mmCIF file of C-alpha atoms in Angstrom:
data_model
loop_
_atom_site.group_PDB
_atom_site.id
_atom_site.type_symbol
_atom_site.label_atom_id
_atom_site.label_comp_id
_atom_site.label_asym_id
_atom_site.label_seq_id
_atom_site.Cartn_x
_atom_site.Cartn_y
_atom_site.Cartn_z
ATOM 1 C CA MET A 28 50.917 -250.482 93.847
ATOM 2 C CA LYS A 29 48.086 -249.108 91.722
ATOM 3 C CA THR A 30 47.436 -245.420 91.540
ATOM 4 C CA ALA A 31 43.982 -244.103 90.903
ATOM 5 C CA ILE A 32 43.604 -241.573 88.153
ATOM 6 C CA ALA A 33 40.841 -239.153 89.008
ATOM 7 C CA GLU A 34 38.849 -237.969 86.024
ATOM 8 C CA ARG A 35 36.362 -235.168 86.156
ATOM 9 C CA ILE A 36 32.902 -235.854 84.744
ATOM 10 C CA GLU A 37 33.286 -232.828 82.463
ATOM 11 C CA ASP A 38 36.277 -234.519 80.825
ATOM 12 C CA LYS A 39 34.227 -237.627 80.155
ATOM 13 C CA LEU A 40 31.205 -235.677 78.869
ATOM 14 C CA TYR A 41 33.511 -233.812 76.492
ATOM 15 C CA GLN A 42 33.989 -237.064 74.561
ATOM 16 C CA ASN A 43 30.306 -237.030 73.542
ATOM 17 C CA ARG A 44 28.852 -234.810 70.852
ATOM 18 C CA TYR A 45 25.425 -233.247 70.815
ATOM 19 C CA LEU A 46 23.467 -232.061 67.802
ATOM 20 C CA VAL A 47 21.146 -229.304 69.008
ATOM 21 C CA ASP A 48 17.643 -229.125 67.524
ATOM 22 C CA SER A 49 17.284 -225.329 67.759
ATOM 23 C CA GLY A 50 13.868 -224.166 68.898
ATOM 24 C CA ARG A 51 12.648 -227.703 69.675
ATOM 25 C CA PRO A 52 13.939 -228.760 73.100
ATOM 26 C CA HIS A 53 13.087 -232.340 74.031
ATOM 27 C CA ILE A 54 12.778 -231.450 77.747
ATOM 28 C CA LYS A 55 10.745 -228.632 79.248
ATOM 29 C CA VAL A 56 10.174 -227.718 82.884
ATOM 30 C CA ARG A 57 6.556 -226.772 83.399
ATOM 31 C CA PRO A 58 5.877 -223.392 85.058
ATOM 32 C CA HIS A 59 5.885 -223.583 88.854
ATOM 33 C CA GLN A 60 5.567 -221.160 91.769
ATOM 34 C CA SER A 61 8.236 -222.846 93.834
ATOM 35 C CA PRO A 62 10.227 -225.938 92.871
ATOM 36 C CA SER A 63 9.133 -229.282 94.247
ATOM 37 C CA PRO A 64 11.646 -231.508 96.058
ATOM 38 C CA SER A 65 11.923 -233.695 92.950
ATOM 39 C CA LEU A 66 12.700 -230.697 90.724
ATOM 40 C CA LEU A 67 15.322 -229.534 93.204
ATOM 41 C CA ALA A 68 16.797 -233.042 93.189
ATOM 42 C CA LEU A 69 17.372 -232.739 89.436
ATOM 43 C CA THR A 70 19.817 -229.904 90.072
ATOM 44 C CA ARG A 71 21.990 -232.442 91.914
ATOM 45 C CA VAL A 72 21.409 -235.808 90.206
ATOM 46 C CA CYS A 73 21.393 -235.000 86.485
ATOM 47 C CA PRO A 74 24.695 -236.492 85.249
ATOM 48 C CA ALA A 75 25.025 -233.836 82.523
ATOM 49 C CA ASN A 76 24.137 -231.007 84.926
ATOM 50 C CA CYS A 77 21.314 -229.745 82.675
ATOM 51 C CA TYR A 78 19.148 -228.408 85.516
ATOM 52 C CA GLU A 79 19.854 -225.332 87.626
ATOM 53 C CA LEU A 80 18.115 -222.760 89.784
ATOM 54 C CA ASN A 81 17.774 -219.346 88.172
ATOM 55 C CA GLU A 82 18.004 -216.033 90.021
ATOM 56 C CA SER A 83 14.278 -216.087 90.855
ATOM 57 C CA GLY A 84 14.458 -219.551 92.457
ATOM 58 C CA GLN A 85 12.899 -221.461 89.554
ATOM 59 C CA VAL A 86 14.376 -224.675 88.153
ATOM 60 C CA GLU A 87 15.235 -224.385 84.472
ATOM 61 C CA VAL A 88 16.664 -226.848 82.010
ATOM 62 C CA THR A 89 19.291 -226.433 79.311
ATOM 63 C CA PRO A 90 18.823 -229.597 77.239
ATOM 64 C CA ASP A 91 21.997 -229.052 75.189
ATOM 65 C CA GLY A 92 24.308 -231.824 76.316
ATOM 66 C CA CYS A 93 21.546 -234.018 77.768
ATOM 67 C CA MET A 94 22.642 -237.667 77.827
ATOM 68 C CA GLU A 95 19.044 -238.902 77.472
ATOM 69 C CA CYS A 96 19.617 -241.214 80.441
ATOM 70 C CA GLY A 97 16.075 -240.847 81.795
ATOM 71 C CA THR A 98 16.953 -239.706 85.327
ATOM 72 C CA CYS A 99 14.638 -236.709 85.053
ATOM 73 C CA ARG A 100 11.832 -238.906 83.691
ATOM 74 C CA VAL A 101 12.091 -241.234 86.670
ATOM 75 C CA LEU A 102 12.024 -238.359 89.156
ATOM 76 C CA CYS A 103 9.526 -235.943 87.625
ATOM 77 C CA GLU A 104 7.590 -237.057 84.560
ATOM 78 C CA ALA A 105 4.815 -238.898 86.420
ATOM 79 C CA SER A 106 4.195 -235.845 88.618
ATOM 80 C CA GLY A 107 3.937 -233.581 85.568
ATOM 81 C CA TYR A 108 6.775 -231.232 86.541
ATOM 82 C CA ILE A 109 8.607 -231.865 83.273
ATOM 83 C CA GLU A 110 7.652 -232.659 79.714
ATOM 84 C CA TRP A 111 10.086 -235.135 78.115
ATOM 85 C CA ASN A 112 10.231 -236.551 74.582
ATOM 86 C CA TYR A 113 12.995 -238.199 72.624
ATOM 87 C CA PRO A 114 14.764 -235.765 70.281
ATOM 88 C CA ARG A 115 13.895 -235.931 66.596
ATOM 89 C CA GLY A 116 15.895 -238.380 64.526
ATOM 90 C CA GLY A 117 19.465 -237.254 63.948
ATOM 91 C CA PHE A 118 19.440 -234.833 66.886
ATOM 92 C CA GLY A 119 20.543 -235.260 70.475
ATOM 93 C CA ILE A 120 23.463 -237.114 72.009
ATOM 94 C CA LEU A 121 26.099 -238.770 69.832
ATOM 95 C CA PHE A 122 28.244 -241.109 71.938
ATOM 96 C CA LYS A 123 31.828 -241.254 70.720
ATOM 97 C CA PHE A 124 32.613 -244.631 72.317
ATOM 98 C CA GLY A 125 29.349 -246.484 71.990
#
């Protein structure tokens, strides 16, 4: 009989390293009065949990730890809710196992 070993996503993300480019975030949420449904979706679907609602109900991003997977680009870039660029060379995610 096989037993499943449950691993938390935080444990898996811990294996990666991230070199922060201080003062030059590669993702920015554009100012908004109230978050759109796609911005709110980012608070649930970002695999690195980079998006959250602040105390005033605005969606903000903390790009430290971003996996650069493109989920936020698919959901929001075309609508203009976020500004996304690849990090400068040498900065960003460093995958330990690949």
